[in-house]
Amino acid sequence: MQFHPQPIEGTSLAQRVRTLRHGDFARSAHLKGLGDDFIRSRSAGYSATSRTTLVSVLRDQYATQKLTEAQEAQLQALAHPGAVTMTCGHQLVLGGGPLYVHSKIREVSALSSQWEVPARPVVPIFWMATEDHDVEEIRHISFEGKRYSMPNAYEGWATGSIPSEAVLPVLEAIEKDWGQHAAIGDQLKILKASYVLGETLTDATRRMMAHWHPNVLCLDASDARLKALAKDLWSDEIQHQRMFALQEPGPWDARGWEPPVEVKPSTLFLLEQGRRTRLDYQGKGEWLFGEMKLSEKELLARVQTHPETFSPNAILRPIYQECILPNVLYAGGSGEMEYWLQLIPYFRAQGMAEVRMHLRTSFEWWPVKSWRNWQKLAPHGLRYHATISEVREAWLKEEAAPQENAHPVTEALATLVKQEYGKYTDLERSADAWLKRISNEETRMRQRARRAALRTQNDRWKRFLAIKATQFPGSVESGGAGSMQERTWTALDLAYHFGRLSFDAMEEGLVKHLDLNDGLPFLWGWMLPDSGE
């Protein structure tokens, strides 16, 4: 397949983030191009002790599975005193998650290869959100109109600790429905080899990503040794509620927007027996953990003895990341990037390194049939992101079809009725009822006329709806805009439509076209069929 970057104009993609980036945060170093001086200073500021710990943790985490050749090379590179990381992250979604998870992993891989030099290796890291406890968000996988779900038996669990065996019935159900499809069967073999009895969703995700993205290291940051590197962060939040104190909502307030994350005095959870429970600050050095009251002194003592039991919430997680990695860039979608912008005052006040906040590329995958339909519709000036209703109205206007809510015949008759019968006051109600019936009939007549107008464009309309059904799943059924394909399709969909996963072609396109010193040259790209397909 071939990667084609698309112009930013004509799409509302990531508009809020773009508005903030070009407005209040335009001069922030976090949004500027990456430079050798910053990479050098970031690696120099990362302690040898932290580096040794990080490399040791990663090697231990891969102990139960064989590192790919590329991963072994990355791990050795990370041990180099000049090495830095580029990072993306996501929840442990069933079956590897939607396609945008894979695209941001490959984007980080592409960016890291662009900036690597022998003296300063740049290692791509996928941060697995093993401590996230929103089980409902991760336990489903949808494919070809059917939803397959893991049992709803793990509410409150840190998802990384959920046993792999919980997913096996899901894989059996998919195999029963689709195992005869060769390409899907190949992906099911990968999934079945990943969800191993006696292991967890963390282990399964690491195994899957090694198949699909063998150049990227997956990190589970719940390790006690990594948590110990962040003792000062946990203590500072307990003593000073620093994240809450340093919030600056002005850029959002000025536009009448809510900040992406509501920050409360407590940004911490505690982990106990696989469950993750919020620590609620009660004021005056007192905290509530479930129904248990804890003092500041007790929590600070716990930081020293059991730092692994502390878990950051969504807004503190990036800070924890920057405490334990020699990180120079984080790549995320618009939602992630907006709350990273929310962190800039914290980075500035705490004197932390100015990690680059990179808005990832969105991807659309074009099956041959959809691409051929698009090529036939393109001469009509069709806008790709136009909704079904927008296109319908434009094409009806092109055919001079009647407007839906107008009643010119009824209005003309109303004038005649008033002239002929208006002098008879006792006929007023009868005249109104008569005109109402005529109005209703005119509404139905105009609807029939509009359908007739669309029938003159029947082939064009069918092609358009077929494109929408594939590129914006759910749009035809709902009559709305639908979701971008990358948010609903998974690896199974790529296997079904293309017979293979073209992640390498996607990364090659990013390496060729993406330039970190060129602002945001594009925000989305098309993966098109090869010539002759």
Coordinates of C-alpha atoms in Angstrom, one line a residue:
M1 CA 0.0 0.0 0.0
Q2 CA 1.0 3.6 -0.5
F3 CA 1.0 6.4 2.0
H4 CA -0.4 9.8 0.8
P5 CA -0.4 12.7 3.3
Q6 CA -3.6 14.8 3.1
P7 CA -3.9 18.6 3.5
I8 CA -5.1 19.9 6.9
E9 CA -7.6 22.3 5.2
G10 CA -11.1 21.0 4.9
T11 CA -11.2 18.9 8.0
S12 CA -12.1 19.7 11.6
L13 CA -9.6 17.2 12.8
A14 CA -8.0 18.2 16.1
Q15 CA -9.4 21.7 15.8
R16 CA -9.3 22.5 19.6
V17 CA -5.7 21.4 19.9
R18 CA -4.7 23.3 16.8
T19 CA -6.4 26.4 18.1
L20 CA -4.6 26.1 21.5
R21 CA -1.2 25.3 19.9
H22 CA -1.4 28.3 17.5
G23 CA -2.8 30.6 20.2
D24 CA -1.9 30.6 23.9
F25 CA 0.8 27.9 23.6
A26 CA 2.4 29.0 20.3
R27 CA 5.7 30.0 21.9
S28 CA 6.0 27.0 24.1
A29 CA 9.3 25.1 23.7
H30 CA 7.2 21.9 24.1
L31 CA 5.7 22.5 20.6
K32 CA 8.8 23.5 18.7
G33 CA 10.8 21.3 16.4
L34 CA 13.2 18.8 18.0
G35 CA 16.9 19.7 18.1
D36 CA 20.2 18.0 18.7
D37 CA 21.0 20.3 21.7
F38 CA 17.8 19.2 23.5
I39 CA 18.5 15.5 22.8
R40 CA 22.0 15.9 24.1
S41 CA 20.9 17.8 27.3
R42 CA 18.1 15.3 28.0
S43 CA 20.4 12.3 27.8
A44 CA 23.0 14.1 30.0
G45 CA 20.4 14.9 32.6
Y46 CA 19.3 11.3 33.0
S47 CA 21.1 9.5 35.7
A48 CA 23.2 6.4 35.2
T49 CA 21.3 4.8 38.0
S50 CA 18.0 5.4 36.4
R51 CA 19.2 4.1 33.1
T52 CA 20.6 0.9 34.6
T53 CA 17.2 0.4 36.4
L54 CA 15.2 1.0 33.3
V55 CA 17.2 -1.4 31.1
S56 CA 17.1 -4.0 33.8
V57 CA 13.3 -3.7 34.3
L58 CA 12.7 -4.0 30.5
R59 CA 14.9 -7.1 30.2
D60 CA 13.2 -8.7 33.1
Q61 CA 9.7 -8.0 31.7
Y62 CA 10.7 -9.7 28.4
A63 CA 12.1 -12.7 30.3
T64 CA 9.1 -15.0 29.6
Q65 CA 9.2 -14.2 25.8
K66 CA 12.0 -14.0 23.4
L67 CA 13.0 -10.5 22.4
T68 CA 12.9 -9.9 18.6
E69 CA 16.3 -9.1 17.1
A70 CA 15.3 -5.5 16.7
Q71 CA 14.1 -5.2 20.3
E72 CA 17.4 -6.7 21.6
A73 CA 19.2 -4.0 19.6
Q74 CA 17.0 -1.3 21.0
L75 CA 17.6 -2.6 24.6
Q76 CA 21.3 -2.5 24.0
A77 CA 21.0 1.0 22.5
L78 CA 19.0 2.2 25.5
A79 CA 21.9 1.2 27.8
H80 CA 24.1 3.7 25.9
P81 CA 24.7 6.8 28.1
G82 CA 23.6 9.1 25.3
A83 CA 20.4 7.3 24.5
V84 CA 16.9 8.9 24.8
T85 CA 13.4 7.7 24.2
M86 CA 10.3 8.7 22.2
T87 CA 7.1 7.4 23.6
C88 CA 3.4 6.8 23.0
G89 CA 1.0 4.9 25.1
H90 CA -2.5 3.4 25.4
Q91 CA -4.8 1.1 27.4
L92 CA -4.5 -2.6 27.1
V93 CA -7.4 -2.9 24.6
L94 CA -8.6 -6.4 23.7
G95 CA -7.0 -7.8 20.6
G96 CA -4.5 -4.9 20.3
G97 CA -7.0 -2.2 20.1
P98 CA -8.2 0.1 17.3
L99 CA -5.9 1.0 14.4
Y100 CA -4.9 4.4 15.8
V101 CA -3.0 2.5 18.6
H102 CA -0.8 0.9 15.9
S103 CA -0.4 4.1 13.9
K104 CA 1.0 6.1 16.8
I105 CA 3.4 3.2 17.7
R106 CA 4.7 3.2 14.2
E107 CA 4.9 7.0 14.2
V108 CA 7.1 7.0 17.2
S109 CA 9.2 4.3 15.5
A110 CA 9.5 6.4 12.4
L111 CA 10.4 9.6 14.3
S112 CA 13.0 7.8 16.4
S113 CA 14.8 6.4 13.3
Q114 CA 14.9 9.9 11.8
W115 CA 16.7 11.4 14.8
E116 CA 19.1 8.6 15.8
V117 CA 22.8 9.0 15.5
P118 CA 25.5 6.6 16.9
A119 CA 26.3 8.9 19.8
R120 CA 22.6 9.4 20.7
P121 CA 20.4 6.4 20.0
V122 CA 16.7 7.2 20.1
V123 CA 14.6 4.3 21.3
P124 CA 10.8 4.0 20.6
I125 CA 8.7 3.0 23.7
F126 CA 5.1 1.9 23.9
W127 CA 3.8 2.7 27.4
M128 CA 1.3 0.1 28.4
A129 CA -1.4 1.6 30.7
T130 CA -1.3 -1.5 32.9
E131 CA -2.7 0.4 35.9
D132 CA -5.8 1.9 34.2
H133 CA -8.9 0.4 35.8
D134 CA -11.6 1.3 33.2
V135 CA -12.2 -2.3 32.4
E136 CA -15.4 -1.5 30.4
E137 CA -13.4 0.5 27.8
I138 CA -11.0 -2.3 27.1
R139 CA -13.0 -5.5 27.2
H140 CA -14.7 -5.4 23.7
I141 CA -13.7 -6.0 20.1
S142 CA -16.1 -5.3 17.2
F143 CA -15.7 -6.9 13.8
E144 CA -18.1 -6.9 10.9
G145 CA -21.1 -5.8 12.8
K146 CA -20.7 -8.1 15.8
R147 CA -19.3 -7.3 19.2
Y148 CA -17.2 -9.8 21.1
S149 CA -16.7 -9.2 24.9
M150 CA -14.7 -10.4 27.8
P151 CA -16.7 -11.2 30.9
N152 CA -17.6 -8.2 33.0
A153 CA -16.0 -9.7 36.1
Y154 CA -13.1 -7.5 36.8
E155 CA -14.5 -4.1 37.7
G156 CA -12.0 -2.0 39.6
W157 CA -9.0 -4.1 38.6
A158 CA -5.9 -2.6 37.2
T159 CA -6.4 -4.0 33.7
G160 CA -2.8 -5.2 33.4
S161 CA -3.4 -7.7 36.2
I162 CA -6.5 -9.3 34.5
P163 CA -5.7 -12.9 33.6
S164 CA -5.2 -13.7 29.9
E165 CA -7.6 -16.7 30.2
A166 CA -10.5 -14.2 30.4
V167 CA -10.0 -13.4 26.7
L168 CA -9.8 -17.0 25.5
P169 CA -13.6 -17.4 25.1
V170 CA -13.6 -14.2 23.0
L171 CA -11.0 -15.7 20.7
E172 CA -12.9 -18.9 20.4
A173 CA -16.1 -17.0 19.4
I174 CA -14.2 -15.1 16.7
E175 CA -12.6 -18.3 15.4
K176 CA -15.9 -20.0 15.2
D177 CA -17.3 -17.1 13.1
W178 CA -14.2 -16.3 11.0
G179 CA -11.6 -19.0 11.4
Q180 CA -12.1 -20.2 7.8
H181 CA -10.9 -16.8 6.5
A182 CA -7.2 -17.4 5.9
A183 CA -5.9 -13.9 6.7
I184 CA -8.1 -13.6 9.8
G185 CA -7.0 -17.1 10.8
D186 CA -3.4 -15.9 10.7
Q187 CA -4.2 -13.0 13.1
L188 CA -6.1 -15.3 15.4
K189 CA -3.0 -17.5 15.6
I190 CA -1.1 -14.4 16.8
L191 CA -3.8 -13.6 19.4
K192 CA -4.0 -17.1 20.7
A193 CA -0.2 -17.3 21.0
S194 CA -0.3 -14.0 23.0
Y195 CA -3.1 -14.7 25.5
V196 CA -1.2 -17.4 27.4
L197 CA -2.7 -19.3 30.4
G198 CA -1.1 -18.2 33.6
E199 CA -0.2 -14.7 32.2
T200 CA -2.0 -11.4 32.2
L201 CA -3.2 -8.8 29.7
T202 CA 0.1 -7.0 30.2
D203 CA 2.0 -10.1 29.0
A204 CA -0.4 -10.6 26.1
T205 CA -0.1 -7.0 24.9
R206 CA 3.7 -7.3 25.0
R207 CA 3.5 -10.5 22.9
M208 CA 1.1 -9.0 20.4
M209 CA 3.2 -5.9 19.8
A210 CA 6.3 -8.0 19.3
H211 CA 4.5 -9.6 16.3
W212 CA 3.1 -6.4 14.9
H213 CA 5.8 -3.9 15.8
P214 CA 9.0 -5.8 16.4
N215 CA 11.2 -2.6 16.6
V216 CA 9.4 -1.1 19.6
L217 CA 9.9 -1.9 23.3
C218 CA 6.8 -2.2 25.5
L219 CA 7.1 -0.9 29.1
D220 CA 5.0 -1.8 32.1
A221 CA 5.7 1.1 34.5
S222 CA 4.1 -0.6 37.5
D223 CA 7.4 -2.3 38.4
A224 CA 8.5 -1.5 42.0
R225 CA 12.0 -0.4 40.9
L226 CA 10.5 2.2 38.5
K227 CA 8.0 3.4 41.1
A228 CA 10.9 3.9 43.5
L229 CA 12.5 6.3 41.0
A230 CA 9.4 8.5 41.4
K231 CA 9.4 8.7 45.2
D232 CA 9.9 12.4 45.2
L233 CA 6.9 12.8 42.9
W234 CA 4.6 10.8 45.1
S235 CA 5.8 12.6 48.2
D236 CA 5.4 16.0 46.6
E237 CA 1.8 15.3 45.6
I238 CA 1.0 14.1 49.1
Q239 CA 2.5 17.1 50.8
H240 CA 1.7 19.9 48.4
Q241 CA -1.0 18.7 45.9
R242 CA 1.3 20.3 43.3
M243 CA -0.6 19.4 40.2
F244 CA -3.8 21.0 41.5
A245 CA -2.0 24.1 42.7
L246 CA -0.3 24.8 39.4
Q247 CA -3.3 24.6 37.1
E248 CA -3.9 27.5 34.7
P249 CA -7.3 27.1 33.0
G250 CA -7.1 30.5 31.4
P251 CA -6.6 29.3 27.8
W252 CA -9.7 27.1 28.0
D253 CA -11.8 29.6 30.0
A254 CA -11.1 32.3 27.4
R255 CA -12.9 30.2 24.8
G256 CA -15.7 28.9 26.9
W257 CA -14.2 25.4 27.0
E258 CA -13.8 23.0 29.9
P259 CA -10.1 21.9 30.4
P260 CA -9.7 18.4 29.2
V261 CA -9.0 17.0 32.7
E262 CA -10.7 18.1 35.9
V263 CA -7.8 18.3 38.3
K264 CA -8.6 17.5 41.9
P265 CA -6.3 18.0 44.9
S266 CA -5.5 14.2 44.8
T267 CA -3.9 12.8 41.7
L268 CA -3.0 9.5 43.2
F269 CA -4.5 6.0 43.5
L270 CA -3.4 3.1 45.7
L271 CA -3.0 -0.4 44.3
E272 CA -4.1 -3.3 46.6
Q273 CA -4.4 -6.9 45.5
G274 CA -4.9 -6.0 41.8
R275 CA -7.4 -3.3 42.5
R276 CA -6.9 0.4 42.0
T277 CA -8.6 2.8 44.4
R278 CA -8.5 6.6 44.5
L279 CA -6.9 8.5 47.3
D280 CA -9.2 11.4 48.2
Y281 CA -7.6 14.4 49.9
Q282 CA -9.8 15.5 52.9
G283 CA -7.6 18.5 53.8
K284 CA -5.4 19.2 56.9
G285 CA -3.1 16.3 56.0
E286 CA -5.8 13.6 55.9
W287 CA -6.7 11.2 53.1
L288 CA -9.4 8.7 52.4
F289 CA -8.7 5.4 50.9
G290 CA -12.0 3.7 50.3
E291 CA -13.5 3.8 53.8
M292 CA -10.0 3.9 55.5
K293 CA -8.6 7.2 56.8
L294 CA -4.8 7.7 56.3
S295 CA -2.6 10.5 57.5
E296 CA 0.0 12.3 55.5
K297 CA 2.7 10.8 57.7
E298 CA 1.4 7.3 57.0
L299 CA 1.4 7.9 53.3
L300 CA 4.8 9.4 53.2
A301 CA 6.1 6.3 55.2
R302 CA 4.4 4.1 52.6
V303 CA 6.2 6.0 49.8
Q304 CA 9.5 4.9 51.3
T305 CA 8.6 1.3 52.0
H306 CA 6.1 0.4 49.2
P307 CA 6.4 3.0 46.4
E308 CA 5.0 0.4 43.9
T309 CA 1.5 0.8 45.5
F310 CA 1.2 4.4 44.3
S311 CA -0.4 4.9 40.9
P312 CA -0.8 8.3 39.1
N313 CA -4.1 9.4 37.6
A314 CA -4.4 10.5 33.9
I315 CA -3.0 14.0 34.4
L316 CA -0.1 12.9 36.6
R317 CA 0.9 9.9 34.5
P318 CA 2.9 11.9 31.9
I319 CA 4.9 13.4 34.8
Y320 CA 5.7 10.0 36.1
Q321 CA 6.7 9.0 32.6
E322 CA 9.1 11.9 32.4
C323 CA 10.6 11.0 35.8
I324 CA 11.6 7.5 34.8
L325 CA 12.4 7.9 31.1
P326 CA 15.1 10.0 29.2
N327 CA 12.2 11.1 27.0
V328 CA 12.4 13.7 24.3
L329 CA 9.0 13.3 22.6
Y330 CA 5.5 12.0 23.4
A331 CA 3.1 11.3 20.4
G332 CA -0.6 11.2 21.0
G333 CA -4.0 12.0 19.6
S334 CA -5.9 15.2 20.0
G335 CA -7.4 14.2 23.4
E336 CA -4.0 13.2 24.8
M337 CA -2.3 16.3 23.4
E338 CA -4.9 18.6 25.0
Y339 CA -4.2 17.4 28.5
W340 CA -0.4 17.4 27.8
L341 CA -0.9 21.1 27.0
Q342 CA -2.6 21.4 30.4
L343 CA 0.7 20.2 31.9
I344 CA 2.9 22.9 30.5
P345 CA 2.5 25.2 33.6
Y346 CA 3.6 22.2 35.8
F347 CA 6.6 21.5 33.6
R348 CA 7.6 25.1 33.7
A349 CA 7.1 25.7 37.4
Q350 CA 9.0 22.4 38.3
G351 CA 11.9 23.1 35.9
M352 CA 11.4 19.9 34.1
A353 CA 12.8 19.0 30.6
E354 CA 10.7 20.5 27.8
V355 CA 9.5 17.2 26.2
R356 CA 8.2 17.7 22.7
M357 CA 4.4 17.2 22.5
H358 CA 3.7 15.7 19.0
L359 CA 0.2 15.4 17.6
R360 CA 0.0 12.1 15.8
T361 CA -1.1 11.4 12.3
S362 CA -4.5 9.9 11.7
F363 CA -4.9 7.2 9.0
E364 CA -7.6 6.1 6.6
W365 CA -7.2 2.8 4.9
W366 CA -8.8 2.4 1.4
P367 CA -9.9 -1.0 0.1
V368 CA -9.7 -1.3 -3.7
K369 CA -13.5 -1.0 -4.1
S370 CA -13.8 2.1 -2.0
W371 CA -10.9 3.7 -3.7
R372 CA -12.4 3.1 -7.1
N373 CA -15.7 4.5 -6.0
W374 CA -13.9 7.6 -4.7
Q375 CA -12.1 8.1 -7.9
K376 CA -15.4 8.1 -9.8
L377 CA -17.0 10.6 -7.3
A378 CA -14.0 12.9 -7.1
P379 CA -14.9 14.9 -10.3
H380 CA -18.1 16.0 -8.6
G381 CA -16.1 18.0 -6.0
L382 CA -17.0 15.7 -3.1
R383 CA -15.5 16.8 0.2
Y384 CA -14.2 13.7 2.1
H385 CA -15.3 14.8 5.5
A386 CA -18.7 16.0 4.4
T387 CA -21.6 14.3 6.3
I388 CA -24.3 12.3 4.6
S389 CA -26.8 15.1 5.1
E390 CA -24.4 17.7 3.7
V391 CA -23.8 15.7 0.5
R392 CA -27.5 15.0 0.1
E393 CA -28.4 18.7 0.3
A394 CA -25.7 19.6 -2.1
W395 CA -26.8 17.1 -4.7
L396 CA -30.5 17.9 -4.3
K397 CA -29.6 21.6 -4.9
E398 CA -27.7 20.5 -8.0
E399 CA -30.9 18.9 -9.3
A400 CA -33.0 21.9 -8.3
A401 CA -35.0 19.7 -6.0
P402 CA -37.6 21.4 -3.7
Q403 CA -36.5 22.5 -0.2
E404 CA -37.8 20.1 2.4
N405 CA -39.5 22.5 4.8
A406 CA -41.0 25.0 2.4
H407 CA -44.7 25.1 1.4
P408 CA -45.1 27.5 -1.5
V409 CA -48.3 25.9 -2.8
T410 CA -49.9 26.0 0.6
E411 CA -48.9 29.6 1.0
A412 CA -50.4 30.5 -2.4
L413 CA -53.6 28.7 -1.7
A414 CA -53.8 30.5 1.7
T415 CA -54.0 33.8 -0.1
L416 CA -56.8 32.6 -2.4
V417 CA -58.7 31.0 0.5
K418 CA -58.5 34.2 2.4
Q419 CA -59.7 36.2 -0.6
E420 CA -62.6 33.8 -1.3
Y421 CA -63.8 32.8 2.2
G422 CA -62.1 35.2 4.6
K423 CA -65.3 37.3 5.0
Y424 CA -67.1 34.3 6.5
T425 CA -65.8 34.3 10.1
D426 CA -67.6 31.1 11.0
L427 CA -65.6 29.3 8.2
E428 CA -62.2 30.3 9.8
R429 CA -61.6 26.9 11.5
S430 CA -62.7 25.0 8.5
A431 CA -60.4 27.0 6.3
D432 CA -57.4 26.4 8.7
A433 CA -58.1 22.7 8.8
W434 CA -58.3 22.5 5.0
L435 CA -55.0 24.4 4.6
K436 CA -53.4 22.1 7.3
R437 CA -54.3 19.0 5.2
I438 CA -52.9 20.6 2.1
S439 CA -49.7 21.5 3.9
N440 CA -49.2 18.0 5.1
E441 CA -49.8 16.7 1.6
E442 CA -47.4 19.2 0.2
T443 CA -44.8 18.0 2.7
R444 CA -45.2 14.4 1.5
M445 CA -45.2 15.6 -2.1
R446 CA -41.9 17.5 -1.7
Q447 CA -40.3 14.5 0.0
R448 CA -41.3 12.3 -2.9
A449 CA -39.9 14.9 -5.3
R450 CA -36.6 15.0 -3.4
R451 CA -36.4 11.2 -3.5
A452 CA -37.1 11.3 -7.3
A453 CA -34.3 13.9 -7.7
L454 CA -31.8 11.6 -5.8
R455 CA -32.9 8.7 -8.0
T456 CA -31.5 10.5 -11.0
Q457 CA -28.1 10.3 -9.2
N458 CA -28.7 6.7 -8.0
D459 CA -25.3 5.3 -9.0
R460 CA -23.5 8.2 -7.5
W461 CA -25.4 8.0 -4.3
K462 CA -24.8 4.3 -3.9
R463 CA -21.1 4.8 -4.4
F464 CA -21.0 7.6 -1.8
L465 CA -22.9 5.5 0.8
A466 CA -20.6 2.6 0.2
I467 CA -17.6 4.8 0.8
K468 CA -19.1 6.2 4.0
A469 CA -19.9 2.7 5.3
T470 CA -16.2 1.7 4.9
Q471 CA -14.4 4.9 5.7
F472 CA -16.7 6.2 8.4
P473 CA -18.2 3.1 10.1
G474 CA -21.7 3.7 11.6
S475 CA -22.4 6.8 9.5
V476 CA -24.9 5.1 7.2
E477 CA -26.8 3.3 10.0
S478 CA -27.0 6.4 12.1
G479 CA -27.5 8.9 9.4
G480 CA -24.7 11.0 11.0
A481 CA -21.0 11.6 10.6
G482 CA -20.0 8.2 12.0
S483 CA -16.5 7.5 13.5
M484 CA -13.2 7.7 11.7
Q485 CA -12.2 4.3 10.5
E486 CA -9.1 4.2 12.6
R487 CA -11.2 4.4 15.8
T488 CA -13.3 1.3 15.0
W489 CA -11.2 -0.9 12.7
T490 CA -8.7 -3.4 14.3
A491 CA -6.0 -5.7 12.9
L492 CA -8.8 -8.1 12.0
D493 CA -10.3 -5.5 9.7
L494 CA -7.0 -5.0 7.9
A495 CA -6.6 -8.7 7.5
Y496 CA -10.2 -9.0 6.2
H497 CA -10.0 -6.2 3.6
F498 CA -6.4 -6.5 2.5
G499 CA -5.2 -10.0 3.5
R500 CA -2.3 -8.5 5.4
L501 CA -1.3 -5.8 7.8
S502 CA 0.6 -3.0 6.0
F503 CA 2.2 -1.4 9.1
D504 CA 5.6 -1.3 7.4
A505 CA 4.3 0.7 4.5
M506 CA 2.6 3.1 6.9
E507 CA 5.9 3.7 8.8
E508 CA 7.9 4.0 5.5
G509 CA 5.5 6.8 4.5
L510 CA 5.9 8.6 7.8
V511 CA 9.7 8.4 7.5
K512 CA 9.5 9.9 4.1
H513 CA 7.0 12.7 4.7
L514 CA 7.1 13.6 8.4
D515 CA 9.4 16.4 9.5
L516 CA 9.5 17.4 13.1
N517 CA 10.9 20.8 12.2
D518 CA 8.1 21.6 9.8
G519 CA 5.3 22.4 12.3
L520 CA 2.3 20.3 11.4
P521 CA 2.7 19.7 7.6
F522 CA -0.2 17.2 7.7
L523 CA -2.4 15.6 10.4
W524 CA -3.8 12.7 8.4
G525 CA -2.9 10.4 5.6
W526 CA -4.5 7.9 3.3
M527 CA -3.2 4.3 2.8
L528 CA -4.0 3.7 -0.9
P529 CA -4.0 0.4 -2.9
D530 CA -0.9 -0.3 -4.8
S531 CA -1.0 0.5 -8.5
G532 CA -2.7 -2.2 -10.4
E533 CA -4.7 -3.6 -7.5

